[in-house]
Amino acid sequence: MTRIKHRFFLMIVIQLSFLGPMQALSNYEIGDKLSVLSEKGLNLRESSSPDGKKLTLVPYGASITVVGLHPDATFTTEGISGRWVEILYKSYKGFVFDGYLSAFAAPQKGCRSFKEYLSKAVGPGKKETVAAGDYEGQSAIRYGKNILYMGEGGDTFALYFPGISIEELFLIGKLCREVRAKKLALEGSGEFSEGFGNLENRMYLDENGVVIFRRTL
């Protein structure tokens, strides 16, 4: 099966080397199971069009199965870009917008931080000192094999999270109260930034295809 690249892996501090157009979900293929990140749910339609007959509403957090890939034109809603994808949900088969789908589990209601999300979605973190790479010698909490949460004092931190897109990260951040913006707005450089109080959130892609989420004073 052909793996279709739907977007740069823009993340909380991630190591990824996939380079491609920034849009929709990170890579997925037929047979993959994905989660719904839209709090309002996603309309499942009979055809790949917003005017297609509505078959049902796929609720927030539901698991769907990809059954068909359709290289339709990209469109954007609330700053989230994506395409139509054919999916199976329970006994329904139809099309949904993939900008609100994720290979990662949806945060539980009431999520209050990335650390809380990771603990529940990936498993308990383990404290360590990074042994190599750009963050060698820095204290971190490792979740799973590759996700690193690095505290920098006070409310500042950086998170290294392979395999996620900027849209997925933005949506998870909103759901877990780490991101305040209502809509995803990228600057010309492809960077997202917002300030609140004396804090600043930034998401940007480094020279190695790594997406950084960084909170600083």
PDB file of C-alpha atoms in Angstrom:
ATOM      1  CA  MET A   1       0.000   0.000   0.000  1.00  0.00           C
ATOM      2  CA  THR A   2       1.216   3.501  -0.746  1.00  0.00           C
ATOM      3  CA  ARG A   3       1.771   5.698   2.265  1.00  0.00           C
ATOM      4  CA  ILE A   4       0.538   9.196   1.526  1.00  0.00           C
ATOM      5  CA  LYS A   5       2.343  12.123   3.120  1.00  0.00           C
ATOM      6  CA  HIS A   6      -0.286  14.567   4.410  1.00  0.00           C
ATOM      7  CA  ARG A   7       1.919  16.959   6.281  1.00  0.00           C
ATOM      8  CA  PHE A   8       5.126  17.916   7.997  1.00  0.00           C
ATOM      9  CA  PHE A   9       5.556  16.349  11.391  1.00  0.00           C
ATOM     10  CA  LEU A  10       5.332  19.600  13.338  1.00  0.00           C
ATOM     11  CA  MET A  11       5.453  18.743  16.986  1.00  0.00           C
ATOM     12  CA  ILE A  12       6.237  19.463  20.516  1.00  0.00           C
ATOM     13  CA  VAL A  13       9.968  18.825  20.051  1.00  0.00           C
ATOM     14  CA  ILE A  14      10.046  15.900  17.633  1.00  0.00           C
ATOM     15  CA  GLN A  15      12.578  14.058  15.568  1.00  0.00           C
ATOM     16  CA  LEU A  16      11.154  13.332  12.174  1.00  0.00           C
ATOM     17  CA  SER A  17      12.698  13.434   8.759  1.00  0.00           C
ATOM     18  CA  PHE A  18       9.542  13.399   6.624  1.00  0.00           C
ATOM     19  CA  LEU A  19       9.490  16.474   4.445  1.00  0.00           C
ATOM     20  CA  GLY A  20       6.372  17.266   2.455  1.00  0.00           C
ATOM     21  CA  PRO A  21       3.498  19.713   2.126  1.00  0.00           C
ATOM     22  CA  MET A  22       2.022  20.823   5.428  1.00  0.00           C
ATOM     23  CA  GLN A  23      -1.579  19.708   5.483  1.00  0.00           C
ATOM     24  CA  ALA A  24      -3.949  17.429   7.329  1.00  0.00           C
ATOM     25  CA  LEU A  25      -2.895  14.511   9.435  1.00  0.00           C
ATOM     26  CA  SER A  26       0.537  12.931   9.645  1.00  0.00           C
ATOM     27  CA  ASN A  27       1.067   9.824   7.483  1.00  0.00           C
ATOM     28  CA  TYR A  28      -1.628   7.182   7.418  1.00  0.00           C
ATOM     29  CA  GLU A  29      -2.724   4.431   5.072  1.00  0.00           C
ATOM     30  CA  ILE A  30      -5.606   2.076   4.360  1.00  0.00           C
ATOM     31  CA  GLY A  31      -6.376  -0.105   7.371  1.00  0.00           C
ATOM     32  CA  ASP A  32      -5.088   2.388   9.947  1.00  0.00           C
ATOM     33  CA  LYS A  33      -7.269   3.197  12.949  1.00  0.00           C
ATOM     34  CA  LEU A  34      -7.523   6.884  13.822  1.00  0.00           C
ATOM     35  CA  SER A  35      -9.196   8.925  16.559  1.00  0.00           C
ATOM     36  CA  VAL A  36     -11.519  11.918  16.225  1.00  0.00           C
ATOM     37  CA  LEU A  37     -10.143  15.118  17.801  1.00  0.00           C
ATOM     38  CA  SER A  38     -13.103  17.384  17.033  1.00  0.00           C
ATOM     39  CA  GLU A  39     -15.059  18.180  20.212  1.00  0.00           C
ATOM     40  CA  LYS A  40     -18.202  18.565  18.096  1.00  0.00           C
ATOM     41  CA  GLY A  41     -17.592  15.267  16.293  1.00  0.00           C
ATOM     42  CA  LEU A  42     -17.276  14.788  12.528  1.00  0.00           C
ATOM     43  CA  ASN A  43     -20.082  14.504  10.002  1.00  0.00           C
ATOM     44  CA  LEU A  44     -19.777  11.261   8.044  1.00  0.00           C
ATOM     45  CA  ARG A  45     -21.018  11.937   4.506  1.00  0.00           C
ATOM     46  CA  GLU A  46     -22.019   9.775   1.593  1.00  0.00           C
ATOM     47  CA  SER A  47     -19.644  11.577  -0.776  1.00  0.00           C
ATOM     48  CA  SER A  48     -16.421  13.597  -0.435  1.00  0.00           C
ATOM     49  CA  SER A  49     -18.188  16.939  -0.336  1.00  0.00           C
ATOM     50  CA  PRO A  50     -19.601  19.226   2.366  1.00  0.00           C
ATOM     51  CA  ASP A  51     -22.862  18.949   0.435  1.00  0.00           C
ATOM     52  CA  GLY A  52     -22.838  15.148   0.567  1.00  0.00           C
ATOM     53  CA  LYS A  53     -25.696  13.413   2.362  1.00  0.00           C
ATOM     54  CA  LYS A  54     -24.996  13.144   6.100  1.00  0.00           C
ATOM     55  CA  LEU A  55     -24.981   9.506   7.233  1.00  0.00           C
ATOM     56  CA  THR A  56     -24.201  10.000  10.940  1.00  0.00           C
ATOM     57  CA  LEU A  57     -22.102  12.008  13.393  1.00  0.00           C
ATOM     58  CA  VAL A  58     -18.844  10.360  14.475  1.00  0.00           C
ATOM     59  CA  PRO A  59     -18.360  11.555  18.080  1.00  0.00           C
ATOM     60  CA  TYR A  60     -15.265  12.993  19.744  1.00  0.00           C
ATOM     61  CA  GLY A  61     -12.749  10.316  20.711  1.00  0.00           C
ATOM     62  CA  ALA A  62     -14.311   7.646  18.490  1.00  0.00           C
ATOM     63  CA  SER A  63     -12.067   5.220  16.594  1.00  0.00           C
ATOM     64  CA  ILE A  64     -12.467   4.945  12.818  1.00  0.00           C
ATOM     65  CA  THR A  65     -10.775   2.756  10.177  1.00  0.00           C
ATOM     66  CA  VAL A  66      -9.359   4.192   6.939  1.00  0.00           C
ATOM     67  CA  VAL A  67     -10.738   2.285   3.924  1.00  0.00           C
ATOM     68  CA  GLY A  68      -9.890   4.605   1.026  1.00  0.00           C
ATOM     69  CA  LEU A  69      -7.435   7.387   0.197  1.00  0.00           C
ATOM     70  CA  HIS A  70      -8.615  10.168  -2.087  1.00  0.00           C
ATOM     71  CA  PRO A  71      -6.125  12.847  -3.247  1.00  0.00           C
ATOM     72  CA  ASP A  72      -8.790  15.553  -3.347  1.00  0.00           C
ATOM     73  CA  ALA A  73      -7.889  19.211  -3.112  1.00  0.00           C
ATOM     74  CA  THR A  74      -6.979  20.427   0.350  1.00  0.00           C
ATOM     75  CA  PHE A  75      -9.395  22.726   2.151  1.00  0.00           C
ATOM     76  CA  THR A  76      -9.230  24.536   5.471  1.00  0.00           C
ATOM     77  CA  THR A  77     -11.616  25.077   8.371  1.00  0.00           C
ATOM     78  CA  GLU A  78     -10.705  27.076  11.492  1.00  0.00           C
ATOM     79  CA  GLY A  79      -7.095  27.085  10.332  1.00  0.00           C
ATOM     80  CA  ILE A  80      -6.957  23.273  10.093  1.00  0.00           C
ATOM     81  CA  SER A  81      -6.127  21.984   6.599  1.00  0.00           C
ATOM     82  CA  GLY A  82      -7.032  18.551   5.331  1.00  0.00           C
ATOM     83  CA  ARG A  83      -8.717  16.361   2.733  1.00  0.00           C
ATOM     84  CA  TRP A  84     -11.637  13.996   2.518  1.00  0.00           C
ATOM     85  CA  VAL A  85     -10.871  10.405   3.481  1.00  0.00           C
ATOM     86  CA  GLU A  86     -13.093   7.337   3.202  1.00  0.00           C
ATOM     87  CA  ILE A  87     -13.594   5.608   6.538  1.00  0.00           C
ATOM     88  CA  LEU A  88     -15.556   2.892   8.310  1.00  0.00           C
ATOM     89  CA  TYR A  89     -17.311   3.716  11.583  1.00  0.00           C
ATOM     90  CA  LYS A  90     -19.429   0.940  13.108  1.00  0.00           C
ATOM     91  CA  SER A  91     -21.711  -0.122  10.227  1.00  0.00           C
ATOM     92  CA  TYR A  92     -21.306   3.180   8.368  1.00  0.00           C
ATOM     93  CA  LYS A  93     -18.979   3.759   5.434  1.00  0.00           C
ATOM     94  CA  GLY A  94     -18.437   7.246   4.072  1.00  0.00           C
ATOM     95  CA  PHE A  95     -16.235  10.326   4.018  1.00  0.00           C
ATOM     96  CA  VAL A  96     -14.939  12.654   6.729  1.00  0.00           C
ATOM     97  CA  PHE A  97     -12.510  15.569   6.886  1.00  0.00           C
ATOM     98  CA  ASP A  98      -9.126  14.232   7.981  1.00  0.00           C
ATOM     99  CA  GLY A  99      -7.870  17.466   9.584  1.00  0.00           C
ATOM    100  CA  TYR A 100      -9.484  16.396  12.870  1.00  0.00           C
ATOM    101  CA  LEU A 101      -8.242  12.803  12.809  1.00  0.00           C
ATOM    102  CA  SER A 102      -5.176  11.524  14.636  1.00  0.00           C
ATOM    103  CA  ALA A 103      -3.155   8.362  15.064  1.00  0.00           C
ATOM    104  CA  PHE A 104      -2.924   9.408  18.730  1.00  0.00           C
ATOM    105  CA  ALA A 105      -5.763   8.907  21.190  1.00  0.00           C
ATOM    106  CA  ALA A 106      -8.006  11.880  21.915  1.00  0.00           C
ATOM    107  CA  PRO A 107      -7.397  13.490  25.318  1.00  0.00           C
ATOM    108  CA  GLN A 108      -9.849  12.584  28.040  1.00  0.00           C
ATOM    109  CA  LYS A 109     -12.350  15.274  28.948  1.00  0.00           C
ATOM    110  CA  GLY A 110     -10.864  17.663  31.476  1.00  0.00           C
ATOM    111  CA  CYS A 111      -7.243  17.148  30.372  1.00  0.00           C
ATOM    112  CA  ARG A 112      -5.116  19.928  31.848  1.00  0.00           C
ATOM    113  CA  SER A 113      -1.624  19.482  30.402  1.00  0.00           C
ATOM    114  CA  PHE A 114       0.556  17.663  27.879  1.00  0.00           C
ATOM    115  CA  LYS A 115       2.124  15.687  30.735  1.00  0.00           C
ATOM    116  CA  GLU A 116      -1.290  14.493  31.899  1.00  0.00           C
ATOM    117  CA  TYR A 117      -2.224  13.561  28.323  1.00  0.00           C
ATOM    118  CA  LEU A 118       0.988  11.618  27.758  1.00  0.00           C
ATOM    119  CA  SER A 119       0.695   9.750  31.056  1.00  0.00           C
ATOM    120  CA  LYS A 120      -2.777   8.516  30.102  1.00  0.00           C
ATOM    121  CA  ALA A 121      -2.338   8.055  26.339  1.00  0.00           C
ATOM    122  CA  VAL A 122       1.203   6.621  26.287  1.00  0.00           C
ATOM    123  CA  GLY A 123       1.902   5.480  29.842  1.00  0.00           C
ATOM    124  CA  PRO A 124       3.868   6.658  32.905  1.00  0.00           C
ATOM    125  CA  GLY A 125       6.957   8.694  32.161  1.00  0.00           C
ATOM    126  CA  LYS A 126      10.463   7.860  33.331  1.00  0.00           C
ATOM    127  CA  LYS A 127      12.977  10.497  34.431  1.00  0.00           C
ATOM    128  CA  GLU A 128      16.322  10.430  32.657  1.00  0.00           C
ATOM    129  CA  THR A 129      19.223  12.529  31.453  1.00  0.00           C
ATOM    130  CA  VAL A 130      19.366  12.770  27.653  1.00  0.00           C
ATOM    131  CA  ALA A 131      22.475  10.881  26.527  1.00  0.00           C
ATOM    132  CA  ALA A 132      22.952  12.251  23.010  1.00  0.00           C
ATOM    133  CA  GLY A 133      21.706  14.710  20.418  1.00  0.00           C
ATOM    134  CA  ASP A 134      20.788  18.388  20.707  1.00  0.00           C
ATOM    135  CA  TYR A 135      19.527  17.903  24.259  1.00  0.00           C
ATOM    136  CA  GLU A 136      22.454  15.880  25.602  1.00  0.00           C
ATOM    137  CA  GLY A 137      22.825  16.318  29.331  1.00  0.00           C
ATOM    138  CA  GLN A 138      19.371  17.807  29.814  1.00  0.00           C
ATOM    139  CA  SER A 139      16.927  16.348  32.328  1.00  0.00           C
ATOM    140  CA  ALA A 140      13.773  14.954  30.764  1.00  0.00           C
ATOM    141  CA  ILE A 141      10.805  12.677  31.274  1.00  0.00           C
ATOM    142  CA  ARG A 142      10.562   9.972  28.613  1.00  0.00           C
ATOM    143  CA  TYR A 143       7.165   8.644  27.544  1.00  0.00           C
ATOM    144  CA  GLY A 144       7.206   5.468  25.497  1.00  0.00           C
ATOM    145  CA  LYS A 145      10.322   5.096  23.361  1.00  0.00           C
ATOM    146  CA  ASN A 146      10.765   8.544  21.851  1.00  0.00           C
ATOM    147  CA  ILE A 147       8.692  11.266  23.510  1.00  0.00           C
ATOM    148  CA  LEU A 148      10.683  13.623  25.753  1.00  0.00           C
ATOM    149  CA  TYR A 149       9.283  16.300  28.035  1.00  0.00           C
ATOM    150  CA  MET A 150      12.037  18.694  29.087  1.00  0.00           C
ATOM    151  CA  GLY A 151      11.387  21.198  31.854  1.00  0.00           C
ATOM    152  CA  GLU A 152      13.356  24.412  31.728  1.00  0.00           C
ATOM    153  CA  GLY A 153      12.317  25.964  35.035  1.00  0.00           C
ATOM    154  CA  GLY A 154       9.071  27.566  36.139  1.00  0.00           C
ATOM    155  CA  ASP A 155       6.377  27.270  33.470  1.00  0.00           C
ATOM    156  CA  THR A 156       8.820  26.850  30.579  1.00  0.00           C
ATOM    157  CA  PHE A 157       9.325  23.524  28.818  1.00  0.00           C
ATOM    158  CA  ALA A 158       9.944  21.793  25.507  1.00  0.00           C
ATOM    159  CA  LEU A 159       8.394  18.539  24.339  1.00  0.00           C
ATOM    160  CA  TYR A 160       9.942  16.114  21.820  1.00  0.00           C
ATOM    161  CA  PHE A 161       7.134  14.034  20.236  1.00  0.00           C
ATOM    162  CA  PRO A 162       7.773  11.950  17.076  1.00  0.00           C
ATOM    163  CA  GLY A 163       5.044  11.116  14.587  1.00  0.00           C
ATOM    164  CA  ILE A 164       2.512  13.919  14.987  1.00  0.00           C
ATOM    165  CA  SER A 165       1.503  16.852  12.772  1.00  0.00           C
ATOM    166  CA  ILE A 166       1.182  20.481  13.779  1.00  0.00           C
ATOM    167  CA  GLU A 167      -2.594  20.256  13.453  1.00  0.00           C
ATOM    168  CA  GLU A 168      -2.788  17.236  15.743  1.00  0.00           C
ATOM    169  CA  LEU A 169      -0.480  18.897  18.239  1.00  0.00           C
ATOM    170  CA  PHE A 170      -2.423  22.148  18.122  1.00  0.00           C
ATOM    171  CA  LEU A 171      -5.736  20.345  18.702  1.00  0.00           C
ATOM    172  CA  ILE A 172      -4.365  18.235  21.560  1.00  0.00           C
ATOM    173  CA  GLY A 173      -2.818  21.358  23.060  1.00  0.00           C
ATOM    174  CA  LYS A 174      -6.171  23.164  22.944  1.00  0.00           C
ATOM    175  CA  LEU A 175      -7.995  20.208  24.484  1.00  0.00           C
ATOM    176  CA  CYS A 176      -5.394  20.001  27.284  1.00  0.00           C
ATOM    177  CA  ARG A 177      -5.356  23.768  27.953  1.00  0.00           C
ATOM    178  CA  GLU A 178      -1.756  24.249  26.846  1.00  0.00           C
ATOM    179  CA  VAL A 179      -2.709  26.292  23.751  1.00  0.00           C
ATOM    180  CA  ARG A 180      -5.006  29.313  24.061  1.00  0.00           C
ATOM    181  CA  ALA A 181      -5.642  30.213  20.408  1.00  0.00           C
ATOM    182  CA  LYS A 182      -9.075  29.314  19.016  1.00  0.00           C
ATOM    183  CA  LYS A 183      -7.796  28.925  15.451  1.00  0.00           C
ATOM    184  CA  LEU A 184      -4.512  27.657  14.048  1.00  0.00           C
ATOM    185  CA  ALA A 185      -2.715  30.509  12.317  1.00  0.00           C
ATOM    186  CA  LEU A 186       0.734  29.887  10.858  1.00  0.00           C
ATOM    187  CA  GLU A 187       3.161  32.668  10.043  1.00  0.00           C
ATOM    188  CA  GLY A 188       4.894  32.831   6.668  1.00  0.00           C
ATOM    189  CA  SER A 189       7.751  30.763   8.040  1.00  0.00           C
ATOM    190  CA  GLY A 190       5.320  27.986   9.003  1.00  0.00           C
ATOM    191  CA  GLU A 191       5.679  28.848  12.685  1.00  0.00           C
ATOM    192  CA  PHE A 192       2.836  29.113  15.174  1.00  0.00           C
ATOM    193  CA  SER A 193       3.205  31.504  18.085  1.00  0.00           C
ATOM    194  CA  GLU A 194       0.998  33.033  20.743  1.00  0.00           C
ATOM    195  CA  GLY A 195       1.559  35.029  23.901  1.00  0.00           C
ATOM    196  CA  PHE A 196      -0.437  35.201  27.093  1.00  0.00           C
ATOM    197  CA  GLY A 197       0.650  37.017  30.224  1.00  0.00           C
ATOM    198  CA  ASN A 198       4.439  36.825  30.305  1.00  0.00           C
ATOM    199  CA  LEU A 199       4.527  33.440  28.543  1.00  0.00           C
ATOM    200  CA  GLU A 200       4.966  32.568  24.885  1.00  0.00           C
ATOM    201  CA  ASN A 201       4.123  29.344  23.032  1.00  0.00           C
ATOM    202  CA  ARG A 202       5.907  28.526  19.786  1.00  0.00           C
ATOM    203  CA  MET A 203       5.729  25.618  17.337  1.00  0.00           C
ATOM    204  CA  TYR A 204       8.279  25.550  14.551  1.00  0.00           C
ATOM    205  CA  LEU A 205      10.203  23.172  12.324  1.00  0.00           C
ATOM    206  CA  ASP A 206      13.972  22.876  12.738  1.00  0.00           C
ATOM    207  CA  GLU A 207      16.549  22.080  10.054  1.00  0.00           C
ATOM    208  CA  ASN A 208      16.211  18.335  10.657  1.00  0.00           C
ATOM    209  CA  GLY A 209      12.471  18.196  10.105  1.00  0.00           C
ATOM    210  CA  VAL A 210      11.867  18.260  13.856  1.00  0.00           C
ATOM    211  CA  VAL A 211       8.925  20.235  15.151  1.00  0.00           C
ATOM    212  CA  ILE A 212       9.453  22.098  18.386  1.00  0.00           C
ATOM    213  CA  PHE A 213       6.804  23.131  20.870  1.00  0.00           C
ATOM    214  CA  ARG A 214       8.424  25.493  23.328  1.00  0.00           C
ATOM    215  CA  ARG A 215       6.981  27.555  26.170  1.00  0.00           C
ATOM    216  CA  THR A 216       9.181  30.364  27.465  1.00  0.00           C
ATOM    217  CA  LEU A 217       8.946  33.268  29.896  1.00  0.00           C
TER     218      LEU A 217
END
